[in-house]
Every structure is written in structure tokens, then in C-alpha cells.
Amino acid sequence: RVWFCHLDMSRSGDSTGIALGYLDKWVNNRPQYLVAGIIEVKPIAGAVIPWDSIRNFLFRLTKIIPLYVISADQIGYNYLREQIVPYGYKIAKISDNPGSDIFHEFLSTLTEGNIGIANHPKTIRELLALNVDEKTGKVTKPAGGSKDCIDATVSLISLMKKIPRHMHFPERWIPPTPPQVELSDSGTYEVSGGVNERGSVSVTLVGGQPYAFGEDEGQALGAILRSH
């Protein structure tokens, strides 16, 4: 399978949302998408998440899963173009404007039963609280929600739906060649991960102490993090 990622990058003191997934299978000629990992990177009070740390995390992640395409909004896209394209990654620009079509398309695909989502409680709560405003037609998000992970999840589905069917096979891609890097800034942020019971790529980091859960790629990711 081919893995995809969307980054909802933080710009001040908010969280960074990371959604990871792939096209799982086809049922009755309908694609079944799996959001296998949802990760929230939350800075401690007064701190800002360094984008280079997120980049390095993805470099290390690529050693475990076949991660080929990473998307972000316009500002994040410009950063990715400079920082990861030279290593062979493909990038895409996805808008997460709540009035955009991607939220409507996501809700339609979700209600049709064509999306599986990792068990990340905050994201699930916020997804269930989405509402379509009858007057404006816009999709409204829950008040007080973090929005970072839900934006990343919705944008990831939009990204995967843009990929032609024949490009969801690894042999169609040239693997990226990320550099060898070490995770840094230990203890400056917290990460909560969502696990999919079928085996996901998720991790929890609290106060710099790594904890991994899941199976298959999740266990491999945990092994790398524990080695730090």
C-alpha cells in the first residue's frame, strides 16, 4: 500500500495535527479509505512547535512505512517544497477552509461508510459535532475544539481522493530517500495518538517520554522512538 500524510501545521501556540492513511481496498467499485494514524502535537504553555521537528519525525517515519505524499495548506506547502521535495517526496496543497467543498465531500464519503478512522477520541468527538449551516451551507466546527486533528483528517481524505486509482500501488512510485535524523526538542511538547485496531502508526509522547502502542508498523515506530 501507499501511505499519505496531511499536516495541519501550528503557527503560534496551537497544536499540529498529523493524519496518516492509505486506500485500504475496493468494495463494489467504491474505494475504502483508512485514516490509520491521527497525531496531535501540542506545545506546552509558552512554547511553539518547531516545524523542523515535525519534518524530522516524518523522515524517521518513512523508514517504517512507505510514505510518499505529504500535503499541507499554502504556508505549509511552501515549507514542504523547500524542506522535503529535495528528498524525493511528492507534495500537495489542500485548503481546509470550513466553507470549502472538502468538508462536504468528507461528510458524504463518511456517511456512505467508505472511511475508517483511528480511535483518537478528540477527533471522533469533533467529527460527530460537525454541522451544516442551513442558511450558509457551510460546515461548522464545534466551538472550543482544537480543530487541528479534524482539519488534518478531512484534508487527508481529500488528498487520497485526488490520487488516481492506479497510483495507489507502491510500484508506481519512486521511494523518497530521507536523511538520517534524530528526534530533538525532547520534553518541549506533548503528543497524543489515535490507534486503529488493525495496526496503525501512532505514538504517544508526554513530557519527552515515549510510549508506543498498536501492532505491525506501530510497533516498529515505537521501537525507533524508544531507541532515542
mmCIF file of N, CA, C and O in Angstrom, residues 1-3 66 68 166-175:
data_model
loop_
_atom_site.group_PDB
_atom_site.id
_atom_site.type_symbol
_atom_site.label_atom_id
_atom_site.label_comp_id
_atom_site.label_asym_id
_atom_site.label_seq_id
_atom_site.Cartn_x
_atom_site.Cartn_y
_atom_site.Cartn_z
ATOM 1 N N ARG A 1 0.829 -1.201 0.000
ATOM 2 C CA ARG A 1 0.000 0.000 0.000
ATOM 3 C C ARG A 1 0.869 1.259 0.000
ATOM 4 O O ARG A 1 2.041 1.226 0.339
ATOM 5 N N VAL A 2 0.281 2.350 -0.405
ATOM 6 C CA VAL A 2 0.947 3.644 -0.442
ATOM 7 C C VAL A 2 0.368 4.508 0.670
ATOM 8 O O VAL A 2 -0.850 4.669 0.772
ATOM 9 N N TRP A 3 1.230 5.080 1.494
ATOM 10 C CA TRP A 3 0.783 5.914 2.614
ATOM 11 C C TRP A 3 0.822 7.388 2.236
ATOM 12 O O TRP A 3 1.713 7.841 1.504
ATOM 13 N N PRO A 66 5.814 3.152 3.850
ATOM 14 C CA PRO A 66 6.061 3.760 2.535
ATOM 15 C C PRO A 66 5.277 5.060 2.372
ATOM 16 O O PRO A 66 4.235 5.109 1.738
ATOM 17 N N TYR A 68 4.792 8.470 0.768
ATOM 18 C CA TYR A 68 5.201 9.058 -0.499
ATOM 19 C C TYR A 68 4.730 10.494 -0.690
ATOM 20 O O TYR A 68 5.424 11.302 -1.284
ATOM 21 N N HIS A 166 -4.821 3.911 -10.132
ATOM 22 C CA HIS A 166 -3.615 3.144 -10.462
ATOM 23 C C HIS A 166 -2.380 3.635 -9.709
ATOM 24 O O HIS A 166 -1.360 2.946 -9.703
ATOM 25 N N MET A 167 -2.484 4.811 -9.050
ATOM 26 C CA MET A 167 -1.333 5.337 -8.317
ATOM 27 C C MET A 167 -1.364 4.955 -6.835
ATOM 28 O O MET A 167 -0.543 5.436 -6.057
ATOM 29 N N HIS A 168 -2.264 4.081 -6.445
ATOM 30 C CA HIS A 168 -2.308 3.618 -5.062
ATOM 31 C C HIS A 168 -1.515 2.323 -4.887
ATOM 32 O O HIS A 168 -1.728 1.579 -3.928
ATOM 33 N N PHE A 169 -0.587 2.065 -5.805
ATOM 34 C CA PHE A 169 0.262 0.888 -5.727
ATOM 35 C C PHE A 169 1.722 1.337 -5.634
ATOM 36 O O PHE A 169 2.164 2.199 -6.415
ATOM 37 N N PRO A 170 2.498 0.766 -4.690
ATOM 38 C CA PRO A 170 3.880 1.221 -4.462
ATOM 39 C C PRO A 170 4.762 1.177 -5.704
ATOM 40 O O PRO A 170 5.658 2.023 -5.862
ATOM 41 N N GLU A 171 4.542 0.202 -6.578
ATOM 42 C CA GLU A 171 5.398 0.082 -7.756
ATOM 43 C C GLU A 171 5.259 1.257 -8.710
ATOM 44 O O GLU A 171 6.089 1.423 -9.618
ATOM 45 N N ARG A 172 4.246 2.093 -8.488
ATOM 46 C CA ARG A 172 4.054 3.263 -9.335
ATOM 47 C C ARG A 172 4.874 4.462 -8.859
ATOM 48 O O ARG A 172 4.875 5.509 -9.520
ATOM 49 N N TRP A 173 5.551 4.309 -7.729
ATOM 50 C CA TRP A 173 6.246 5.438 -7.130
ATOM 51 C C TRP A 173 7.741 5.163 -6.998
ATOM 52 O O TRP A 173 8.169 4.020 -6.861
ATOM 53 N N ILE A 174 8.511 6.216 -7.046
ATOM 54 C CA ILE A 174 9.934 6.141 -6.700
ATOM 55 C C ILE A 174 10.049 6.500 -5.228
ATOM 56 O O ILE A 174 9.657 7.606 -4.831
ATOM 57 N N PRO A 175 10.526 5.592 -4.386
ATOM 58 C CA PRO A 175 10.570 5.870 -2.939
ATOM 59 C C PRO A 175 11.431 7.083 -2.620
ATOM 60 O O PRO A 175 12.497 7.285 -3.223
#
